Coordinates of C-alpha atoms and ligand atoms in Angstrom, one line a residue:
X1 CA 136.9 -213.9 46.1
X2 CA 135.8 -215.8 43.1
X3 CA 133.4 -219.1 43.5
X4 CA 132.2 -221.4 40.9
X5 CA 128.8 -223.2 41.4
X6 CA 128.8 -226.6 39.1
X7 CA 125.4 -227.3 38.0
X8 CA 122.8 -225.0 36.6
X9 CA 120.1 -226.6 38.1
X10 CA 117.2 -224.9 40.5
X11 CA 119.7 -225.2 43.5
X12 CA 122.8 -223.5 41.2
X13 CA 121.0 -221.0 39.6
X14 CA 119.3 -220.1 43.2
X15 CA 122.6 -219.6 44.8
X16 CA 124.1 -217.7 41.7
X17 CA 121.3 -215.3 41.8
X18 CA 121.6 -214.7 45.7
X19 CA 125.6 -214.2 45.8
X20 CA 125.5 -212.2 42.8
X21 CA 122.9 -209.8 44.8
X22 CA 125.3 -209.5 47.3
X23 CA 128.0 -208.4 45.1
X24 CA 130.3 -211.8 45.2
X25 CA 131.9 -212.7 42.2
X26 CA 130.5 -216.0 40.6
X27 CA 130.1 -218.1 38.0
X28 CA 127.9 -221.2 37.0
X29 CA 129.0 -224.1 34.7
X30 CA 126.8 -226.6 33.3
X31 CA 127.3 -229.5 31.3
X32 CA 123.9 -229.5 29.2
X33 CA 124.3 -227.5 26.1
X34 CA 121.2 -225.8 26.9
X35 CA 118.4 -224.8 29.6
X36 CA 116.2 -227.1 27.2
X37 CA 118.5 -229.9 26.6
X38 CA 116.9 -233.3 27.8
X39 CA 114.4 -234.1 29.9
X40 CA 113.7 -231.1 31.8
X41 CA 109.6 -231.1 32.7
X42 CA 108.0 -232.1 35.8
X43 CA 106.0 -230.7 38.2
X44 CA 107.4 -229.5 41.4
X45 CA 105.2 -228.9 45.0
X46 CA 106.7 -226.2 47.0
X47 CA 105.3 -225.7 50.5
X48 CA 105.6 -222.4 52.2
X49 CA 109.3 -222.4 53.6
X50 CA 110.7 -223.8 50.1
X51 CA 108.4 -221.3 48.2
X52 CA 109.9 -218.2 50.5
X53 CA 113.1 -219.5 49.6
X54 CA 112.6 -219.3 45.7
X55 CA 110.8 -216.0 46.2
X56 CA 113.9 -214.7 48.2
X57 CA 116.2 -215.6 45.2
X58 CA 114.0 -213.4 42.7
X59 CA 113.8 -210.1 41.8
X60 CA 110.5 -208.0 42.7
X61 CA 110.2 -207.5 39.2
X62 CA 109.8 -211.4 38.4
X63 CA 107.7 -212.2 41.5
X64 CA 104.4 -211.6 39.5
X65 CA 105.7 -214.0 36.6
X66 CA 106.2 -216.3 39.3
X67 CA 103.0 -216.1 40.7
X68 CA 101.5 -216.4 37.2
X69 CA 103.0 -219.6 35.9
X70 CA 102.6 -221.5 39.1
X71 CA 99.3 -223.9 39.9
X72 CA 97.1 -224.7 42.9
X73 CA 97.5 -227.7 44.9
X74 CA 94.1 -228.3 46.4
X75 CA 91.6 -230.6 47.6
X76 CA 91.6 -234.4 48.9
X77 CA 93.7 -236.9 47.5
X78 CA 91.8 -240.7 46.8
X79 CA 93.1 -244.0 46.0
X80 CA 91.5 -246.0 43.1
X81 CA 91.8 -249.4 41.7
X82 CA 92.6 -250.1 37.9
X83 CA 89.1 -249.2 36.8
X84 CA 88.7 -246.5 38.5
X85 CA 86.7 -247.6 41.6
X86 CA 87.5 -245.5 44.9
X87 CA 89.5 -247.4 47.2
X88 CA 90.0 -244.6 49.8
X89 CA 90.1 -240.6 50.1
X90 CA 93.4 -239.4 51.2
X91 CA 93.5 -236.3 53.2
X92 CA 94.2 -232.6 52.1
X93 CA 98.6 -232.8 51.4
X94 CA 99.7 -229.3 52.2
X95 CA 99.5 -225.4 51.6
X96 CA 101.7 -225.1 48.7
X97 CA 101.8 -224.3 44.8
X98 CA 103.1 -226.2 41.8
X99 CA 105.5 -225.2 39.4
X100 CA 106.9 -226.8 36.3
X101 CA 110.7 -227.4 36.7
X102 CA 111.5 -226.5 33.1
X103 CA 109.5 -223.0 33.4
X104 CA 111.2 -222.5 37.1
X105 CA 114.8 -222.8 35.5
X106 CA 114.2 -220.3 32.6
X107 CA 112.8 -217.7 35.7
X108 CA 116.2 -218.4 37.9
X109 CA 118.0 -218.0 34.6
X110 CA 116.5 -214.7 33.8
X111 CA 119.1 -211.7 34.0
X112 CA 122.1 -213.7 35.0
X113 CA 122.7 -215.5 31.7
X114 CA 126.1 -213.8 31.7
X115 CA 127.3 -215.8 34.4
X116 CA 126.1 -219.2 32.9
X117 CA 128.7 -221.5 30.9
X118 CA 126.5 -223.7 29.1
X119 CA 127.9 -227.1 27.5
X120 CA 131.2 -227.3 30.1
X121 CA 131.5 -230.5 31.8
X122 CA 133.3 -230.8 34.8
X123 CA 135.9 -233.9 35.5
X124 CA 137.6 -233.2 38.8
X125 CA 139.3 -230.8 40.6
X126 CA 142.8 -230.3 42.4
X127 CA 142.5 -228.3 46.1
X128 CA 145.6 -226.3 47.1
X129 CA 146.1 -224.2 50.1
X130 CA 145.4 -221.0 47.8
X131 CA 142.4 -222.1 45.4
X132 CA 141.1 -224.9 43.4
X133 CA 141.7 -225.8 39.9
X134 CA 138.9 -227.3 38.2
X135 CA 139.4 -229.2 35.0
X136 CA 136.8 -229.6 32.1
X137 CA 135.8 -232.4 29.9
X138 CA 137.0 -229.8 26.8
X139 CA 141.0 -230.0 28.7
X140 CA 140.2 -226.6 30.1
X141 CA 140.9 -225.3 33.7
X142 CA 139.9 -222.3 35.9
X143 CA 141.0 -221.7 39.5
X144 CA 138.4 -220.9 42.1
X145 CA 138.5 -219.7 45.9
X146 CA 135.6 -221.5 46.5
X147 CA 133.5 -224.7 44.4
X148 CA 130.2 -225.5 45.1
X149 CA 128.9 -228.6 43.8
X150 CA 125.2 -228.1 42.8
X151 CA 125.8 -230.8 40.4
X152 CA 122.8 -233.2 41.3
X153 CA 122.3 -236.7 42.5
X154 CA 125.2 -238.3 40.5
X155 CA 127.6 -235.3 41.5
X156 CA 131.2 -235.8 40.1
X157 CA 132.2 -232.9 42.9
X158 CA 130.4 -234.9 45.6
X159 CA 132.4 -238.3 44.5
X160 CA 135.8 -237.0 44.6
X161 CA 135.1 -235.0 47.7
X162 CA 133.3 -237.7 49.8
X163 CA 134.2 -241.0 48.0
X164 CA 132.7 -243.4 50.6
X165 CA 129.3 -241.6 49.6
X166 CA 127.6 -244.0 47.2
X167 CA 124.6 -243.9 45.5
X168 CA 122.8 -247.0 45.2
X169 CA 119.8 -248.5 43.1
X170 CA 116.9 -249.2 45.3
X171 CA 116.4 -252.5 42.7
X172 CA 113.0 -250.4 41.7
X173 CA 112.1 -248.9 38.3
X174 CA 110.1 -246.1 38.1
X175 CA 108.4 -244.4 34.8
X176 CA 107.6 -240.8 34.6
X177 CA 105.7 -238.8 32.0
X178 CA 103.3 -236.1 31.2
X179 CA 100.1 -235.8 28.9
X180 CA 98.3 -232.7 27.9
X181 CA 95.5 -231.6 30.1
X182 CA 92.2 -232.1 28.4
X183 CA 88.8 -232.1 30.1
X184 CA 88.9 -236.0 30.2
X185 CA 92.3 -236.3 32.1
X186 CA 91.6 -233.6 34.4
X187 CA 88.2 -235.6 35.9
X188 CA 91.0 -238.2 36.6
X189 CA 92.6 -236.1 39.4
X190 CA 89.8 -234.1 41.1
X191 CA 92.5 -233.1 44.0
X192 CA 95.8 -233.2 44.7
X193 CA 96.4 -236.4 43.6
X194 CA 95.1 -239.8 42.6
X195 CA 96.8 -243.1 43.1
X196 CA 95.9 -245.9 41.0
X197 CA 96.8 -249.0 42.8
X198 CA 97.2 -252.1 41.1
X199 CA 98.7 -255.5 42.3
X200 CA 102.8 -254.6 42.2
X201 CA 102.3 -251.5 40.0
X202 CA 101.3 -247.6 41.5
X203 CA 100.5 -245.0 39.0
X204 CA 100.4 -241.5 40.8
X205 CA 98.6 -238.6 38.9
X206 CA 98.7 -235.2 39.3
X207 CA 98.1 -232.0 37.7
X208 CA 100.3 -229.2 36.4
X209 CA 97.3 -226.4 35.8
X210 CA 99.2 -223.4 34.8
X211 CA 97.3 -220.1 36.1
X212 CA 98.4 -218.7 32.8
X213 CA 100.3 -220.0 29.7
X214 CA 104.1 -219.3 30.8
X215 CA 105.0 -217.6 27.5
X216 CA 102.0 -215.6 27.2
X217 CA 102.4 -214.4 30.9
X218 CA 105.8 -213.6 30.3
X219 CA 105.1 -212.0 27.3
X220 CA 102.6 -209.2 29.3
X221 CA 104.9 -209.2 32.8
X222 CA 108.5 -209.2 31.9
X223 CA 109.0 -209.9 28.2
X224 CA 112.9 -210.0 28.5
X225 CA 112.1 -213.5 29.8
X226 CA 112.0 -216.3 27.4
X227 CA 109.6 -219.2 29.1
X228 CA 108.8 -222.2 27.2
X229 CA 105.1 -222.5 25.7
X230 CA 104.3 -225.5 28.0
X231 CA 100.5 -226.3 28.0
X232 CA 98.9 -227.4 31.2
X233 CA 99.5 -231.3 31.8
X234 CA 98.9 -234.2 34.0
X235 CA 102.3 -235.5 35.1
X236 CA 102.0 -239.5 36.0
X237 CA 104.2 -241.4 37.9
X238 CA 104.6 -245.4 37.6
X239 CA 106.4 -247.5 40.4
X240 CA 107.1 -250.9 39.4
X241 CA 107.8 -253.8 41.5
X242 CA 111.4 -255.0 41.5
X243 CA 111.2 -258.0 38.8
X244 CA 110.9 -255.8 36.1
X245 CA 114.2 -256.8 34.5
X246 CA 113.3 -255.8 31.3
X247 CA 113.1 -252.3 31.8
X248 CA 117.0 -252.0 32.0
X249 CA 117.0 -251.9 28.1
X250 CA 115.0 -248.9 27.8
X251 CA 116.6 -246.5 30.1
X252 CA 116.7 -242.9 29.5
X253 CA 117.8 -243.1 25.7
X254 CA 115.3 -245.2 24.6
X255 CA 111.6 -243.2 25.5
X256 CA 109.4 -245.1 22.9
X257 CA 110.9 -248.3 24.6
X258 CA 110.2 -247.4 28.2
X259 CA 106.6 -246.2 27.3
X260 CA 105.6 -249.3 25.2
X261 CA 106.7 -251.3 28.6
X262 CA 104.6 -249.2 30.7
X263 CA 101.7 -248.9 28.2
X264 CA 102.0 -252.6 28.3
X265 CA 101.5 -253.2 32.0
X266 CA 98.3 -251.1 32.0
X267 CA 96.8 -252.7 29.3
X268 CA 93.1 -253.4 30.3
X269 CA 93.0 -250.7 32.7
X270 CA 90.5 -248.2 32.8
X271 CA 90.2 -246.6 29.1
X272 CA 91.1 -243.1 30.1
X273 CA 94.2 -244.8 32.2
X274 CA 94.8 -246.4 28.7
X275 CA 94.4 -243.2 26.7
X276 CA 96.6 -241.1 29.4
X277 CA 99.3 -243.3 28.7
X278 CA 98.8 -243.3 24.8
X279 CA 98.8 -239.5 24.6
X280 CA 101.8 -238.8 26.9
X281 CA 104.7 -236.3 25.3
X282 CA 107.4 -238.8 24.6
X283 CA 109.8 -235.9 24.9
X284 CA 108.6 -235.6 28.3
X285 CA 108.6 -239.1 29.3
X286 CA 110.3 -242.5 30.1
X287 CA 112.0 -245.0 32.8
X288 CA 114.8 -245.1 34.9
X289 CA 116.0 -246.6 38.3
X290 CA 115.3 -245.4 41.4
X291 CA 118.6 -244.5 43.4
X292 CA 119.2 -243.3 47.0
X293 CA 122.5 -242.2 48.4
X294 CA 124.1 -243.1 51.6
X295 CA 123.5 -240.5 54.3
X296 CA 126.2 -237.6 54.2
X297 CA 128.0 -236.5 57.2
X298 CA 129.5 -233.5 57.7
X299 CA 133.3 -233.6 56.5
X300 CA 136.2 -231.5 57.1
X301 CA 135.5 -228.0 56.1
X302 CA 137.7 -226.7 53.0
X303 CA 137.1 -224.9 49.9
X304 CA 134.7 -227.3 48.2
X305 CA 131.5 -227.5 49.6
X306 CA 127.8 -229.0 48.0
X307 CA 124.4 -227.7 47.8
X308 CA 120.7 -229.7 46.8
X309 CA 120.8 -233.3 45.6
X310 CA 124.7 -233.3 45.4
X311 CA 124.6 -233.0 49.1
X312 CA 121.5 -234.9 49.7
X313 CA 120.9 -237.4 47.2
X314 CA 117.3 -238.9 47.7
X315 CA 115.2 -240.6 45.0
X316 CA 113.0 -237.8 43.2
X317 CA 109.5 -236.8 44.1
X318 CA 110.2 -235.5 47.7
X319 CA 111.0 -232.0 49.0
X320 CA 114.3 -232.0 46.7
X321 CA 114.0 -228.9 45.1
X322 CA 113.1 -226.6 48.3
X323 CA 115.8 -228.2 50.0
X324 CA 118.0 -227.0 47.2
X325 CA 116.7 -223.1 47.8
X326 CA 116.9 -223.6 51.4
X327 CA 120.4 -224.3 51.1
X328 CA 121.2 -221.8 48.7
X329 CA 119.5 -219.0 51.2
X330 CA 121.7 -220.5 54.0
X331 CA 125.0 -220.6 52.3
X332 CA 124.5 -217.6 50.9
X333 CA 123.7 -215.8 54.3
X334 CA 126.9 -217.9 55.4
X335 CA 129.1 -216.4 53.0
X336 CA 127.7 -212.9 53.6
X337 CA 128.3 -213.2 57.4
X338 CA 131.9 -214.5 56.9
X339 CA 132.8 -211.2 54.5
X340 CA 131.1 -208.9 56.7
X341 CA 133.4 -209.9 59.5
X342 CA 131.2 -211.9 61.7
X343 CA 133.2 -215.3 61.9
X344 CA 135.6 -216.8 59.6
X345 CA 134.5 -218.2 56.3
X346 CA 135.9 -221.9 57.4
X347 CA 133.3 -221.4 60.4
X348 CA 130.5 -220.2 58.6
X349 CA 131.1 -223.0 55.8
X350 CA 131.0 -225.6 58.7
X351 CA 128.0 -224.3 59.9
X352 CA 126.2 -224.5 56.5
X353 CA 127.7 -227.6 56.1
X354 CA 126.1 -229.7 59.5
X355 CA 122.6 -227.6 58.8
X356 CA 122.5 -228.9 55.3
X357 CA 123.2 -232.4 55.9
X358 CA 121.1 -232.1 58.8
X359 CA 118.0 -231.2 56.1
X360 CA 119.4 -234.2 54.1
X361 CA 119.1 -236.9 56.7
X362 CA 115.3 -235.7 57.7
X363 CA 114.7 -235.8 54.0
X364 CA 116.2 -239.3 53.4
X365 CA 114.2 -240.7 56.1
X366 CA 111.3 -239.3 54.7
X367 CA 111.9 -240.9 51.4
X368 CA 112.6 -244.2 53.0
X369 CA 109.4 -244.1 55.1
X370 CA 107.5 -243.2 51.7
X371 CA 108.7 -246.2 50.2
X372 CA 107.8 -248.5 53.0
X373 CA 104.4 -247.4 52.5
X374 CA 104.8 -248.0 48.8
X375 CA 105.8 -251.6 49.9
X376 CA 103.1 -251.9 52.3
X377 CA 100.1 -250.7 50.1
X378 CA 101.9 -253.3 47.4
X379 CA 101.8 -256.4 49.6
X380 CA 97.9 -255.4 50.8
X381 CA 96.7 -254.9 47.1
Ligands
FAD401 C1 109.7 -236.8 38.9 C2 110.3 -235.5 40.3 C3 109.5 -235.0 40.7 C4 109.7 -234.2 41.8 N1 109.0 -233.5 42.4 C5 109.6 -232.5 43.5 C6 108.7 -231.7 44.0 O1 107.3 -232.0 44.1 N2 108.8 -231.0 45.1 C7 110.8 -230.8 45.3 O2 110.8 -230.0 46.1 N3 111.3 -231.4 44.4 C8 111.0 -232.5 43.6 N4 111.7 -233.1 43.3 C9 113.3 -233.0 43.4 C10 113.7 -231.9 42.6 O3 113.8 -231.7 41.2 C11 115.4 -232.1 42.7 O4 115.6 -232.4 44.2 C12 115.8 -230.5 42.0 O5 115.9 -230.4 41.0 C13 117.5 -230.6 42.7 O6 118.1 -229.3 42.2 P1 119.7 -229.3 42.1 O7 120.2 -227.9 41.6 O8 120.2 -229.8 43.2 O9 120.2 -230.6 40.9 P2 119.6 -230.5 39.8 O10 118.4 -229.6 39.2 O11 119.5 -232.0 39.3 O12 120.8 -229.8 38.8 C14 121.7 -230.4 38.5 C15 122.7 -229.9 37.1 O13 123.9 -230.1 37.5 C16 124.6 -230.5 36.0 N5 125.9 -231.0 36.0 C17 126.0 -232.5 36.6 N6 127.0 -233.1 36.6 C18 127.8 -231.9 35.9 C19 129.2 -231.6 35.6 N7 130.1 -232.7 35.7 N8 129.4 -230.3 35.4 C20 128.7 -229.2 35.0 N9 127.3 -229.4 35.2 C21 127.1 -231.2 35.6 C22 123.1 -231.2 35.7 O14 123.4 -231.2 34.2 C23 122.3 -230.7 36.2 O15 121.6 -229.1 35.3 C24 111.3 -233.7 41.9 C25 112.4 -234.7 41.0 C26 112.0 -235.2 40.3 C27 112.4 -236.2 39.1

């Protein structure tokens, strides 16, 4: 059985590793030109279940490297005003570890480079009784027995499979970026997070403190793995009110324009916060609209399925990566059960799709609750 995974993001790579280890014939297709293309670097917090699912797709050899490039998530959070006066202490969040997404993506690629094709953009597919014909932007085609759409929030696969599921703008913009973690900025976040609450704007700060430099750790623990030379950083996310229409002119392709707007919003704030935005790593900062997908309900099972953000399109910041890792473990187990004769492939896939949709529904409810919380904080400030 030939399985083609569309998308070499966190979920697609985790799935491909597991399927290959189980002996399946699997290939991954990715539209980006390389793992370094475009903005990739923000921190990902994983609680124990997501972390266990991530560890389960890595080889024993890579686990010490994973541990070495993690960061601790400890301590209480706090809310402050734009002059850094304490407004409230927040309870510790959860036991977990922090990772940089770009570092994780490189780790997940290590050892399976031969089955990942970059610079290949899926444009659509045709499902037949005996296979699925995939069509790419360069005009080429290939046939698969099973296709897994792991192609993220704007999934081409989902748009064709479930055309009624739309991803809608929430009418809100978010700015995201990172700034190298100097002592001055480390003091801004003594615990797991600091929320700067201003009228109509929230700025969330969180550290990504690597235990060891990723490149140096790889050189010592697994020299065959090339990890980016990313220094520890402070990740910031600015949630803006709906009436910042001028941000629409500064999306993705205009980092400088977007950053300039964010800096103008924070003008007059505490000098440490002004400096934080002034010293942002511009290649890893920008603004964009926040989007939420319609609920995804189980569909008639066939030869095309979904995984990760493609199957549960929720706005960033929740547990999307953890869900993608859990989906990858679940889908692999289902396909192994079908292969080993415990069930039919259709029944195994249907079970996976039900559980995947249930995970998505829970995560969607949490995302909506988080937005309501921010709106409540906004009207209170
Ligand atoms: C700022 C931010 C903070 C976050 N924080 C957390 C966190 O703390 N914890 C957590 O668990 N999650 C977090 N997330 C969410 C997490 O990053 C995502 O849920 C996760 O990356 C989803 O993985 P995925 O494989 O489904 O999709 P992606 O990682 O988006 O990968 C999809 C891939 O498919 C490729 N692709 C798309 N279309 C095509 C096509 N037509 N043909 C070929 N390839 C295609 C894309 O180029 C991409 O590489 C955060 C997200 C953001 C943006």
